[in-house]
């Protein structure tokens, strides 16, 4: 069985990807320092897939620990690197924490790839690298803009670190996946997104409001140049997203990639407004959502959605799950976490 290192594998996207990798016959080894996730996630992965992945708890910033890991596991065929700090607002307050965690982790992994002969890496990038694009939808060739936060900048710089390292070392191949807005949970409701504290992201805020943990959803802005004045994003189902990682890993392992370094947008190709999200949630769940329109949130862009042609044609991957089904999965997960079932 081919071994895949999944860093950040007890996190939101990593846990769903661990399930899909195991379903596809890969052996998963998770590394996570549990800074933003918990060990119980392994139970969820095991219940869904029937397999408990190997787990090593350490901080990828510590170079000696990363080295010792690769010495212990000499047969790893590919790395999927999810581990990172991801709170945009916190990154503005604590830029050094973000630069150290997100940049040093990747550098440590790449150095070990060279030392231990691990050829393949898939990196979690983000549509944040596009900022507010001049033209929509965005293709992979749409120019990147200056990042609006230290977090966003770590994605941009990490893409460059990966590209430059691969250019200098053809033994390494890599794929950067630029996620749009990942949402939803596994249909089993056994794993999902579990933000600490008050959620900054829209869907966890919606489900927590519906569950009664928050009084009302604040819709940030209704004066954007969009269908109904609220901001527009491309919300991608997390299981669909996870499946793209299995395809990316197979592409690298079986040498189907054309270039040493490749980039793919992962989204649905559809822009959806915040108010459309609210209505879709109400339709999907029959739960009425208390919401109020307030001022725009600082740092938000107006609208973005993906051109997914490259991922559709080159990877043979397409977002499949409908928005209401996705929002229902998020609600079922919230209800399970809150003991409402
Ligand atoms: P998450 O916080 O749920 O998962 C990340 C995991 O990495 C956590 O379990 C955390 O404990 C772990 N981690 C962080 N730093 C670590 C370190 N130094 N050593 C070991 N483990 C560490 O986040 P997620 O939403 O699953 O995101 C996964 C990746 O996708 C991140 O790189 C994120 O930046 C990227 N991404 C996320 C989104 C999104 O909206 N969720 C969008 C675009 C890109
Ligand atoms: C979506 C929309 C909000 C909360 C962030 C990161 C980005 C990427 C994905 C990692 C926006 C609106 C939200 C609320 C609201 N992450 N909203 N009320 O800002 O598109 O992207 O996560 O790479 O880098 O910046 O996602 O879920 O925060 O917001 O009206 O309580 O919902 O204004 O229009 P965003 P989000």
mmCIF file of C-alpha atoms and ligand atoms in Angstrom:
data_model
loop_
_atom_site.group_PDB
_atom_site.id
_atom_site.type_symbol
_atom_site.label_atom_id
_atom_site.label_comp_id
_atom_site.label_asym_id
_atom_site.label_seq_id
_atom_site.Cartn_x
_atom_site.Cartn_y
_atom_site.Cartn_z
ATOM 1 C CA UNK A 1 0.000 0.000 0.000
ATOM 2 C CA UNK A 2 1.354 3.425 -0.887
ATOM 3 C CA UNK A 3 2.016 5.634 2.119
ATOM 4 C CA UNK A 4 0.895 9.259 2.138
ATOM 5 C CA UNK A 5 1.902 11.783 4.804
ATOM 6 C CA UNK A 6 -1.021 14.068 5.545
ATOM 7 C CA UNK A 7 0.141 17.062 7.589
ATOM 8 C CA UNK A 8 -2.694 18.801 9.399
ATOM 9 C CA UNK A 9 -4.676 15.584 8.932
ATOM 10 C CA UNK A 10 -6.824 15.995 12.046
ATOM 11 C CA UNK A 11 -7.917 19.422 10.761
ATOM 12 C CA UNK A 12 -11.015 20.236 8.728
ATOM 13 C CA UNK A 13 -9.917 19.560 5.152
ATOM 14 C CA UNK A 14 -7.166 17.105 6.142
ATOM 15 C CA UNK A 15 -9.571 14.757 7.965
ATOM 16 C CA UNK A 16 -11.926 14.561 4.975
ATOM 17 C CA UNK A 17 -8.941 13.917 2.721
ATOM 18 C CA UNK A 18 -7.625 11.157 5.010
ATOM 19 C CA UNK A 19 -10.984 9.399 4.596
ATOM 20 C CA UNK A 20 -10.935 9.675 0.795
ATOM 21 C CA UNK A 21 -7.295 8.516 0.602
ATOM 22 C CA UNK A 22 -8.090 5.455 2.713
ATOM 23 C CA UNK A 23 -11.193 4.750 0.627
ATOM 24 C CA UNK A 24 -8.936 4.858 -2.455
ATOM 25 C CA UNK A 25 -6.523 2.309 -0.955
ATOM 26 C CA UNK A 26 -3.727 4.558 0.326
ATOM 27 C CA UNK A 27 -2.103 4.176 3.741
ATOM 28 C CA UNK A 28 -2.396 7.474 5.596
ATOM 29 C CA UNK A 29 0.048 8.781 8.189
ATOM 30 C CA UNK A 30 -1.113 11.955 9.893
ATOM 31 C CA UNK A 31 1.174 14.525 11.484
ATOM 32 C CA UNK A 32 -0.519 17.252 13.513
ATOM 33 C CA UNK A 33 0.403 19.267 16.592
ATOM 34 C CA UNK A 34 -3.305 19.563 17.541
ATOM 35 C CA UNK A 35 -2.991 23.371 17.710
ATOM 36 C CA UNK A 36 -6.343 23.646 15.917
ATOM 37 C CA UNK A 37 -7.867 20.166 16.098
ATOM 38 C CA UNK A 38 -8.332 17.261 18.481
ATOM 39 C CA UNK A 39 -7.516 13.572 18.697
ATOM 40 C CA UNK A 40 -11.190 12.547 18.567
ATOM 41 C CA UNK A 41 -11.098 13.342 14.864
ATOM 42 C CA UNK A 42 -9.205 10.063 14.432
ATOM 43 C CA UNK A 43 -12.274 8.233 15.815
ATOM 44 C CA UNK A 44 -14.444 9.894 13.173
ATOM 45 C CA UNK A 45 -12.046 8.948 10.371
ATOM 46 C CA UNK A 46 -11.946 5.375 11.664
ATOM 47 C CA UNK A 47 -15.736 5.095 11.945
ATOM 48 C CA UNK A 48 -16.239 6.271 8.370
ATOM 49 C CA UNK A 49 -13.466 4.357 6.619
ATOM 50 C CA UNK A 50 -12.934 1.413 8.952
ATOM 51 C CA UNK A 51 -9.251 2.279 9.289
ATOM 52 C CA UNK A 52 -7.507 4.298 11.994
ATOM 53 C CA UNK A 53 -4.643 6.177 10.362
ATOM 54 C CA UNK A 54 -1.208 6.261 11.978
ATOM 55 C CA UNK A 55 -0.772 9.481 13.954
ATOM 56 C CA UNK A 56 2.309 11.406 15.075
ATOM 57 C CA UNK A 57 1.882 14.508 17.201
ATOM 58 C CA UNK A 58 4.592 17.142 16.760
ATOM 59 C CA UNK A 59 5.197 20.643 15.464
ATOM 60 C CA UNK A 60 6.446 20.797 11.869
ATOM 61 C CA UNK A 61 8.367 23.956 12.729
ATOM 62 C CA UNK A 62 10.807 21.780 14.687
ATOM 63 C CA UNK A 63 13.284 20.636 12.045
ATOM 64 C CA UNK A 64 14.807 17.819 14.114
ATOM 65 C CA UNK A 65 11.363 16.277 14.701
ATOM 66 C CA UNK A 66 10.513 16.447 11.006
ATOM 67 C CA UNK A 67 13.828 14.756 10.218
ATOM 68 C CA UNK A 68 13.240 12.032 12.805
ATOM 69 C CA UNK A 69 9.788 11.435 11.312
ATOM 70 C CA UNK A 70 11.161 10.761 7.824
ATOM 71 C CA UNK A 71 13.872 8.503 9.302
ATOM 72 C CA UNK A 72 11.091 6.496 11.002
ATOM 73 C CA UNK A 73 8.899 6.300 7.872
ATOM 74 C CA UNK A 74 11.266 5.689 4.922
ATOM 75 C CA UNK A 75 8.560 4.611 2.440
ATOM 76 C CA UNK A 76 6.444 7.730 2.109
ATOM 77 C CA UNK A 77 5.463 8.296 -1.538
ATOM 78 C CA UNK A 78 3.821 11.705 -1.254
ATOM 79 C CA UNK A 79 3.045 14.496 1.170
ATOM 80 C CA UNK A 80 -0.174 16.479 1.326
ATOM 81 C CA UNK A 81 0.679 19.579 3.299
ATOM 82 C CA UNK A 82 -2.414 21.040 4.988
ATOM 83 C CA UNK A 83 -0.826 22.072 8.286
ATOM 84 C CA UNK A 84 -0.858 25.844 8.682
ATOM 85 C CA UNK A 85 -2.319 28.612 10.777
ATOM 86 C CA UNK A 86 -5.282 30.000 8.856
ATOM 87 C CA UNK A 87 -7.066 32.784 10.749
ATOM 88 C CA UNK A 88 -6.796 35.903 8.602
ATOM 89 C CA UNK A 89 -7.530 38.370 11.437
ATOM 90 C CA UNK A 90 -5.114 36.728 13.862
ATOM 91 C CA UNK A 91 -2.390 36.872 11.210
ATOM 92 C CA UNK A 92 -2.697 40.657 11.126
ATOM 93 C CA UNK A 93 -2.194 40.757 14.916
ATOM 94 C CA UNK A 94 0.577 38.138 15.022
ATOM 95 C CA UNK A 95 2.407 38.195 11.687
ATOM 96 C CA UNK A 96 5.575 36.522 12.972
ATOM 97 C CA UNK A 97 3.609 33.564 14.319
ATOM 98 C CA UNK A 98 2.089 33.099 10.862
ATOM 99 C CA UNK A 99 5.316 33.561 8.924
ATOM 100 C CA UNK A 100 7.195 31.177 11.227
ATOM 101 C CA UNK A 101 4.532 28.483 11.322
ATOM 102 C CA UNK A 102 3.516 28.498 7.687
ATOM 103 C CA UNK A 103 6.877 29.137 6.008
ATOM 104 C CA UNK A 104 9.199 27.123 8.256
ATOM 105 C CA UNK A 105 6.918 24.054 8.161
ATOM 106 C CA UNK A 106 7.063 23.914 4.375
ATOM 107 C CA UNK A 107 10.819 24.540 4.283
ATOM 108 C CA UNK A 108 11.401 21.722 6.786
ATOM 109 C CA UNK A 109 9.324 19.328 4.697
ATOM 110 C CA UNK A 110 11.068 20.239 1.444
ATOM 111 C CA UNK A 111 14.517 19.822 3.018
ATOM 112 C CA UNK A 112 13.544 16.350 4.182
ATOM 113 C CA UNK A 113 12.099 15.517 0.771
ATOM 114 C CA UNK A 114 15.542 16.199 -0.724
ATOM 115 C CA UNK A 115 17.374 14.346 2.044
ATOM 116 C CA UNK A 116 15.108 11.283 2.132
ATOM 117 C CA UNK A 117 14.148 11.136 -1.537
ATOM 118 C CA UNK A 118 10.416 11.848 -1.199
ATOM 119 C CA UNK A 119 9.408 13.027 -4.669
ATOM 120 C CA UNK A 120 5.877 14.330 -4.372
ATOM 121 C CA UNK A 121 4.089 17.124 -2.541
ATOM 122 C CA UNK A 122 0.602 18.631 -2.761
ATOM 123 C CA UNK A 123 0.278 22.049 -1.142
ATOM 124 C CA UNK A 124 -2.873 23.726 0.218
ATOM 125 C CA UNK A 125 -3.020 27.149 -1.352
ATOM 126 C CA UNK A 126 -5.926 29.546 -1.493
ATOM 127 C CA UNK A 127 -7.890 31.849 -3.757
ATOM 128 C CA UNK A 128 -6.705 34.567 -1.392
ATOM 129 C CA UNK A 129 -3.602 34.842 -3.630
ATOM 130 C CA UNK A 130 -5.805 36.505 -6.305
ATOM 131 C CA UNK A 131 -7.023 39.319 -4.019
ATOM 132 C CA UNK A 132 -9.877 41.141 -5.803
ATOM 133 C CA UNK A 133 -9.260 40.088 -9.415
ATOM 134 C CA UNK A 134 -9.788 42.537 -12.268
ATOM 135 C CA UNK A 135 -11.627 39.912 -14.305
ATOM 136 C CA UNK A 136 -13.915 37.035 -13.329
ATOM 137 C CA UNK A 137 -13.874 34.104 -13.241
ATOM 138 C CA UNK A 138 -10.229 33.639 -12.264
ATOM 139 C CA UNK A 139 -8.030 31.166 -14.091
ATOM 140 C CA UNK A 140 -4.717 29.875 -12.775
ATOM 141 C CA UNK A 141 -3.034 32.479 -15.016
ATOM 142 C CA UNK A 142 -4.889 35.402 -13.461
ATOM 143 C CA UNK A 143 -2.119 37.504 -11.917
ATOM 144 C CA UNK A 144 -1.719 37.196 -8.168
ATOM 145 C CA UNK A 145 -2.090 40.430 -6.228
ATOM 146 C CA UNK A 146 -0.347 41.830 -3.182
ATOM 147 C CA UNK A 147 -1.687 39.854 -0.241
ATOM 148 C CA UNK A 148 -4.159 41.614 2.035
ATOM 149 C CA UNK A 149 -3.004 39.795 5.174
ATOM 150 C CA UNK A 150 0.122 38.075 6.479
ATOM 151 C CA UNK A 151 -1.833 34.796 6.182
ATOM 152 C CA UNK A 152 -2.485 35.451 2.503
ATOM 153 C CA UNK A 153 1.135 36.364 2.014
ATOM 154 C CA UNK A 154 2.280 33.038 3.501
ATOM 155 C CA UNK A 155 0.271 31.255 0.782
ATOM 156 C CA UNK A 156 1.860 33.402 -1.924
ATOM 157 C CA UNK A 157 5.405 32.993 -0.579
ATOM 158 C CA UNK A 158 4.897 29.249 -0.007
ATOM 159 C CA UNK A 159 3.806 28.856 -3.634
ATOM 160 C CA UNK A 160 7.037 30.611 -4.640
ATOM 161 C CA UNK A 161 9.167 28.476 -2.296
ATOM 162 C CA UNK A 162 7.637 25.372 -3.857
ATOM 163 C CA UNK A 163 8.094 26.610 -7.446
ATOM 164 C CA UNK A 164 11.715 27.676 -6.905
ATOM 165 C CA UNK A 165 12.652 24.487 -5.035
ATOM 166 C CA UNK A 166 11.182 22.303 -7.790
ATOM 167 C CA UNK A 167 12.928 24.365 -10.497
ATOM 168 C CA UNK A 168 16.264 23.793 -8.762
ATOM 169 C CA UNK A 169 15.558 20.111 -7.902
ATOM 170 C CA UNK A 170 13.778 18.188 -10.666
ATOM 171 C CA UNK A 171 13.643 15.174 -8.319
ATOM 172 C CA UNK A 172 10.735 16.916 -6.589
ATOM 173 C CA UNK A 173 7.325 17.439 -8.182
ATOM 174 C CA UNK A 174 4.534 19.475 -6.667
ATOM 175 C CA UNK A 175 0.957 20.594 -7.117
ATOM 176 C CA UNK A 176 -0.469 23.711 -5.495
ATOM 177 C CA UNK A 177 -4.242 23.522 -5.098
ATOM 178 C CA UNK A 178 -5.926 26.898 -4.750
ATOM 179 C CA UNK A 179 -9.099 26.274 -2.747
ATOM 180 C CA UNK A 180 -11.958 28.736 -3.000
ATOM 181 C CA UNK A 181 -14.278 28.638 0.045
ATOM 182 C CA UNK A 182 -14.445 25.088 1.488
ATOM 183 C CA UNK A 183 -17.732 24.390 3.309
ATOM 184 C CA UNK A 184 -19.888 21.531 4.572
ATOM 185 C CA UNK A 185 -19.082 18.298 6.359
ATOM 186 C CA UNK A 186 -18.920 14.576 5.708
ATOM 187 C CA UNK A 187 -22.449 13.229 5.001
ATOM 188 C CA UNK A 188 -22.060 10.834 7.948
ATOM 189 C CA UNK A 189 -21.757 13.893 10.258
ATOM 190 C CA UNK A 190 -18.820 12.106 11.925
ATOM 191 C CA UNK A 191 -16.254 14.733 10.878
ATOM 192 C CA UNK A 192 -16.619 18.400 9.983
ATOM 193 C CA UNK A 193 -15.400 21.906 10.709
ATOM 194 C CA UNK A 194 -14.927 22.740 14.391
ATOM 195 C CA UNK A 195 -13.787 26.343 14.821
ATOM 196 C CA UNK A 196 -12.480 27.419 18.227
ATOM 197 C CA UNK A 197 -14.313 30.415 19.686
ATOM 198 C CA UNK A 198 -16.456 32.731 17.579
ATOM 199 C CA UNK A 199 -16.313 31.620 13.945
ATOM 200 C CA UNK A 200 -14.946 34.107 11.418
ATOM 201 C CA UNK A 201 -16.215 32.108 8.438
ATOM 202 C CA UNK A 202 -19.729 32.332 7.093
ATOM 203 C CA UNK A 203 -21.020 28.750 7.200
ATOM 204 C CA UNK A 204 -19.940 27.913 10.779
ATOM 205 C CA UNK A 205 -21.486 31.225 11.841
ATOM 206 C CA UNK A 206 -24.717 30.300 10.079
ATOM 207 C CA UNK A 207 -24.910 26.826 11.659
ATOM 208 C CA UNK A 208 -24.017 28.139 15.132
ATOM 209 C CA UNK A 209 -26.699 30.820 14.810
ATOM 210 C CA UNK A 210 -29.241 28.220 13.740
ATOM 211 C CA UNK A 211 -28.206 26.075 16.720
ATOM 212 C CA UNK A 212 -28.812 29.001 19.075
ATOM 213 C CA UNK A 213 -25.180 29.609 20.052
ATOM 214 C CA UNK A 214 -25.197 33.039 18.353
ATOM 215 C CA UNK A 215 -28.050 35.503 18.460
ATOM 216 C CA UNK A 216 -27.928 36.551 14.827
ATOM 217 C CA UNK A 217 -25.836 36.330 11.694
ATOM 218 C CA UNK A 218 -24.359 39.638 10.604
ATOM 219 C CA UNK A 219 -24.358 39.950 6.836
ATOM 220 C CA UNK A 220 -21.343 42.118 6.088
ATOM 221 C CA UNK A 221 -22.455 44.670 3.487
ATOM 222 C CA UNK A 222 -25.348 44.985 1.031
ATOM 223 C CA UNK A 223 -23.911 47.696 -1.207
ATOM 224 C CA UNK A 224 -21.519 45.607 -3.288
ATOM 225 C CA UNK A 225 -21.851 45.480 -7.063
ATOM 226 C CA UNK A 226 -23.405 41.986 -7.013
ATOM 227 C CA UNK A 227 -26.769 40.320 -7.670
ATOM 228 C CA UNK A 228 -28.267 41.453 -4.326
ATOM 229 C CA UNK A 229 -25.562 43.748 -2.909
ATOM 230 C CA UNK A 230 -23.988 41.118 -0.626
ATOM 231 C CA UNK A 231 -20.516 39.723 -1.347
ATOM 232 C CA UNK A 232 -20.037 36.757 -3.679
ATOM 233 C CA UNK A 233 -17.800 33.686 -3.207
ATOM 234 C CA UNK A 234 -17.330 30.224 -4.684
ATOM 235 C CA UNK A 235 -18.315 27.704 -1.956
ATOM 236 C CA UNK A 236 -16.831 24.257 -2.556
ATOM 237 C CA UNK A 237 -18.028 21.111 -0.754
ATOM 238 C CA UNK A 238 -15.276 19.716 1.474
ATOM 239 C CA UNK A 239 -15.719 16.088 0.355
ATOM 240 C CA UNK A 240 -15.523 17.122 -3.305
ATOM 241 C CA UNK A 241 -12.402 19.090 -2.381
ATOM 242 C CA UNK A 242 -10.915 16.100 -0.548
ATOM 243 C CA UNK A 243 -11.394 13.900 -3.629
ATOM 244 C CA UNK A 244 -9.318 16.312 -5.711
ATOM 245 C CA UNK A 245 -6.371 15.599 -3.396
ATOM 246 C CA UNK A 246 -6.545 11.876 -4.138
ATOM 247 C CA UNK A 247 -6.421 12.679 -7.855
ATOM 248 C CA UNK A 248 -3.508 15.102 -7.357
ATOM 249 C CA UNK A 249 -1.513 12.505 -5.403
ATOM 250 C CA UNK A 250 -2.157 9.862 -8.067
ATOM 251 C CA UNK A 251 -1.119 12.319 -10.757
ATOM 252 C CA UNK A 252 2.233 12.827 -9.048
ATOM 253 C CA UNK A 253 2.896 9.217 -8.062
ATOM 254 C CA UNK A 254 2.033 7.858 -11.516
ATOM 255 C CA UNK A 255 3.853 10.677 -13.365
ATOM 256 C CA UNK A 256 0.779 11.997 -15.141
ATOM 257 C CA UNK A 257 1.785 15.595 -14.563
ATOM 258 C CA UNK A 258 3.256 17.525 -17.453
ATOM 259 C CA UNK A 259 5.324 19.977 -15.436
ATOM 260 C CA UNK A 260 7.291 19.650 -12.221
ATOM 261 C CA UNK A 261 5.127 22.326 -10.612
ATOM 262 C CA UNK A 262 1.448 22.733 -11.367
ATOM 263 C CA UNK A 263 -1.383 24.871 -10.006
ATOM 264 C CA UNK A 264 -5.100 24.111 -10.036
ATOM 265 C CA UNK A 265 -8.118 26.136 -8.923
ATOM 266 C CA UNK A 266 -10.587 24.080 -6.890
ATOM 267 C CA UNK A 267 -14.048 25.585 -6.798
ATOM 268 C CA UNK A 268 -17.484 25.057 -8.294
ATOM 269 C CA UNK A 269 -17.217 27.806 -10.891
ATOM 270 C CA UNK A 270 -20.380 29.400 -9.452
ATOM 271 C CA UNK A 271 -20.500 32.656 -7.512
ATOM 272 C CA UNK A 272 -23.013 32.712 -4.640
ATOM 273 C CA UNK A 273 -23.890 35.771 -2.532
ATOM 274 C CA UNK A 274 -24.104 35.824 1.260
ATOM 275 C CA UNK A 275 -27.881 36.360 1.082
ATOM 276 C CA UNK A 276 -28.208 33.482 -1.368
ATOM 277 C CA UNK A 277 -26.313 31.344 1.158
ATOM 278 C CA UNK A 278 -28.760 32.334 3.897
ATOM 279 C CA UNK A 279 -31.741 31.439 1.713
ATOM 280 C CA UNK A 280 -30.188 28.168 0.546
ATOM 281 C CA UNK A 281 -29.547 27.211 4.183
ATOM 282 C CA UNK A 282 -33.171 27.915 5.099
ATOM 283 C CA UNK A 283 -34.438 25.937 2.111
ATOM 284 C CA UNK A 284 -32.143 22.985 2.839
ATOM 285 C CA UNK A 285 -32.838 22.739 6.557
ATOM 286 C CA UNK A 286 -36.266 24.357 7.037
ATOM 287 C CA UNK A 287 -34.648 26.277 9.913
ATOM 288 C CA UNK A 288 -35.271 30.010 10.003
ATOM 289 C CA UNK A 289 -32.116 32.043 10.361
ATOM 290 C CA UNK A 290 -32.014 35.293 12.284
ATOM 291 C CA UNK A 291 -29.857 37.743 10.341
ATOM 292 C CA UNK A 292 -29.196 41.445 10.046
ATOM 293 C CA UNK A 293 -27.391 43.505 7.436
ATOM 294 C CA UNK A 294 -24.458 45.476 8.837
ATOM 295 C CA UNK A 295 -21.482 47.380 7.401
ATOM 296 C CA UNK A 296 -18.897 45.747 5.213
ATOM 297 C CA UNK A 297 -16.135 43.803 7.002
ATOM 298 C CA UNK A 298 -12.687 45.396 6.691
ATOM 299 C CA UNK A 299 -10.425 43.581 4.254
ATOM 300 C CA UNK A 300 -13.230 41.721 2.433
ATOM 301 C CA UNK A 301 -13.229 41.577 -1.332
ATOM 302 C CA UNK A 302 -16.441 42.108 -3.292
ATOM 303 C CA UNK A 303 -16.622 38.988 -5.433
ATOM 304 C CA UNK A 304 -14.648 36.034 -6.667
ATOM 305 C CA UNK A 305 -15.330 32.692 -8.298
ATOM 306 C CA UNK A 306 -13.195 30.160 -10.095
ATOM 307 C CA UNK A 307 -12.710 29.134 -13.670
ATOM 308 C CA UNK A 308 -12.324 25.404 -13.049
ATOM 309 C CA UNK A 309 -11.654 24.353 -16.652
ATOM 310 C CA UNK A 310 -8.084 23.256 -15.927
ATOM 311 C CA UNK A 311 -9.032 21.036 -12.980
ATOM 312 C CA UNK A 312 -12.021 19.665 -14.942
ATOM 313 C CA UNK A 313 -9.970 18.791 -18.019
ATOM 314 C CA UNK A 314 -6.515 17.953 -16.645
ATOM 315 C CA UNK A 315 -7.480 16.302 -13.359
ATOM 316 C CA UNK A 316 -10.830 14.983 -14.538
ATOM 317 C CA UNK A 317 -12.258 16.447 -11.334
ATOM 318 C CA UNK A 318 -15.478 18.391 -10.925
ATOM 319 C CA UNK A 319 -17.440 19.674 -7.956
ATOM 320 C CA UNK A 320 -20.467 17.390 -7.674
ATOM 321 C CA UNK A 321 -22.441 18.195 -4.544
ATOM 322 C CA UNK A 322 -25.197 20.791 -4.706
ATOM 323 C CA UNK A 323 -25.204 23.820 -2.410
ATOM 324 C CA UNK A 324 -28.289 22.817 -0.406
ATOM 325 C CA UNK A 325 -26.948 19.306 0.162
ATOM 326 C CA UNK A 326 -23.668 20.826 1.309
ATOM 327 C CA UNK A 327 -25.378 23.233 3.713
ATOM 328 C CA UNK A 328 -27.511 20.394 5.062
ATOM 329 C CA UNK A 329 -24.333 18.420 5.777
ATOM 330 C CA UNK A 330 -22.924 21.406 7.697
ATOM 331 C CA UNK A 331 -26.165 21.621 9.702
ATOM 332 C CA UNK A 332 -26.234 17.884 10.464
ATOM 333 C CA UNK A 333 -22.645 18.136 11.709
ATOM 334 C CA UNK A 334 -23.447 21.177 13.883
ATOM 335 C CA UNK A 335 -26.433 19.345 15.381
ATOM 336 C CA UNK A 336 -24.318 16.291 16.176
ATOM 337 C CA UNK A 337 -21.562 18.378 17.785
ATOM 338 C CA UNK A 338 -24.153 20.205 19.927
ATOM 339 C CA UNK A 339 -25.951 17.009 20.904
ATOM 340 C CA UNK A 340 -29.142 18.142 19.129
ATOM 341 C CA UNK A 341 -29.811 14.774 17.465
HETATM 342 P P1 LIG B 1 -7.427 23.446 10.103
HETATM 343 O O1 LIG B 1 -6.921 24.458 11.071
HETATM 344 O O2 LIG B 1 -8.712 22.755 10.404
HETATM 345 O O3 LIG B 1 -6.327 22.316 9.860
HETATM 346 C C1 LIG B 1 -4.947 22.591 9.919
HETATM 347 C C2 LIG B 1 -4.305 21.586 10.859
HETATM 348 O O4 LIG B 1 -2.902 21.830 10.910
HETATM 349 C C3 LIG B 1 -4.823 21.689 12.298
HETATM 350 O O5 LIG B 1 -5.265 20.406 12.717
HETATM 351 C C4 LIG B 1 -3.620 22.167 13.115
HETATM 352 O O6 LIG B 1 -3.611 21.616 14.398
HETATM 353 C C5 LIG B 1 -2.464 21.689 12.243
HETATM 354 N N1 LIG B 1 -1.218 22.485 12.357
HETATM 355 C C6 LIG B 1 -1.081 23.820 12.249
HETATM 356 N N2 LIG B 1 0.215 24.165 12.381
HETATM 357 C C7 LIG B 1 0.906 23.016 12.574
HETATM 358 C C8 LIG B 1 2.291 22.722 12.785
HETATM 359 N N3 LIG B 1 3.214 23.686 12.833
HETATM 360 N N4 LIG B 1 2.651 21.437 12.946
HETATM 361 C C9 LIG B 1 1.725 20.442 12.915
HETATM 362 N N5 LIG B 1 0.423 20.665 12.727
HETATM 363 C C10 LIG B 1 0.008 21.937 12.564
HETATM 364 O O7 LIG B 1 -7.491 24.153 8.658
HETATM 365 P P2 LIG B 1 -8.185 23.680 7.315
HETATM 366 O O8 LIG B 1 -9.356 24.542 7.083
HETATM 367 O O9 LIG B 1 -8.334 22.216 7.282
HETATM 368 O O10 LIG B 1 -7.077 24.136 6.274
HETATM 369 C C11 LIG B 1 -6.116 23.245 5.758
HETATM 370 C C12 LIG B 1 -5.199 24.005 4.816
HETATM 371 O O11 LIG B 1 -5.970 24.555 3.753
HETATM 372 C C13 LIG B 1 -4.449 25.165 5.452
HETATM 373 O O12 LIG B 1 -3.162 25.222 4.867
HETATM 374 C C14 LIG B 1 -5.262 26.363 5.030
HETATM 375 O O13 LIG B 1 -4.482 27.532 4.996
HETATM 376 C C15 LIG B 1 -5.710 25.944 3.642
HETATM 377 N N6 LIG B 1 -6.923 26.619 3.185
HETATM 378 C C16 LIG B 1 -8.048 26.584 3.969
HETATM 379 C C17 LIG B 1 -9.188 27.245 3.554
HETATM 380 C C18 LIG B 1 -10.419 27.271 4.408
HETATM 381 O O14 LIG B 1 -11.247 28.152 4.243
HETATM 382 N N7 LIG B 1 -10.596 26.339 5.341
HETATM 383 C C19 LIG B 1 -9.201 27.918 2.320
HETATM 384 C C20 LIG B 1 -8.045 27.910 1.544
HETATM 385 C C21 LIG B 1 -6.905 27.257 1.989
HETATM 386 C C1 LIG B 2 -17.461 34.614 3.201
HETATM 387 C C2 LIG B 2 -18.437 35.762 2.960
HETATM 388 C C3 LIG B 2 -18.054 37.670 4.363
HETATM 389 C C4 LIG B 2 -19.085 35.831 8.158
HETATM 390 C C5 LIG B 2 -11.659 33.433 4.101
HETATM 391 C C6 LIG B 2 -10.208 33.765 3.954
HETATM 392 C C7 LIG B 2 -9.661 33.136 2.711
HETATM 393 C C8 LIG B 2 -9.954 31.647 2.680
HETATM 394 C C9 LIG B 2 -11.374 31.339 2.955
HETATM 395 C C10 LIG B 2 -8.091 30.435 3.553
HETATM 396 C C11 LIG B 2 -17.752 37.131 2.968
HETATM 397 C C12 LIG B 2 -19.395 37.054 4.645
HETATM 398 C C13 LIG B 2 -18.850 36.047 6.807
HETATM 399 C C14 LIG B 2 -20.202 36.488 8.772
HETATM 400 C C15 LIG B 2 -20.759 37.468 6.650
HETATM 401 N N1 LIG B 2 -9.226 30.949 3.691
HETATM 402 N N2 LIG B 2 -19.670 36.854 6.070
HETATM 403 N N3 LIG B 2 -20.994 37.270 7.972
HETATM 404 O O1 LIG B 2 -13.577 35.945 3.739
HETATM 405 O O2 LIG B 2 -14.229 34.699 1.619
HETATM 406 O O3 LIG B 2 -12.338 33.899 2.952
HETATM 407 O O4 LIG B 2 -11.790 32.011 4.150
HETATM 408 O O5 LIG B 2 -7.299 30.547 2.671
HETATM 409 O O6 LIG B 2 -8.299 33.389 2.681
HETATM 410 O O7 LIG B 2 -10.077 35.171 3.882
HETATM 411 O O8 LIG B 2 -14.606 33.622 3.851
HETATM 412 O O9 LIG B 2 -16.333 32.560 5.231
HETATM 413 O O10 LIG B 2 -15.055 34.533 6.181
HETATM 414 O O11 LIG B 2 -16.700 34.916 4.358
HETATM 415 O O12 LIG B 2 -21.491 38.202 5.979
HETATM 416 O O13 LIG B 2 -20.446 36.359 9.983
HETATM 417 O O14 LIG B 2 -19.378 35.784 4.037
HETATM 418 O O15 LIG B 2 -18.118 39.067 4.421
HETATM 419 O O16 LIG B 2 -18.379 37.913 2.009
HETATM 420 P P1 LIG B 2 -13.716 34.679 3.018
HETATM 421 P P2 LIG B 2 -15.667 33.858 4.999
#
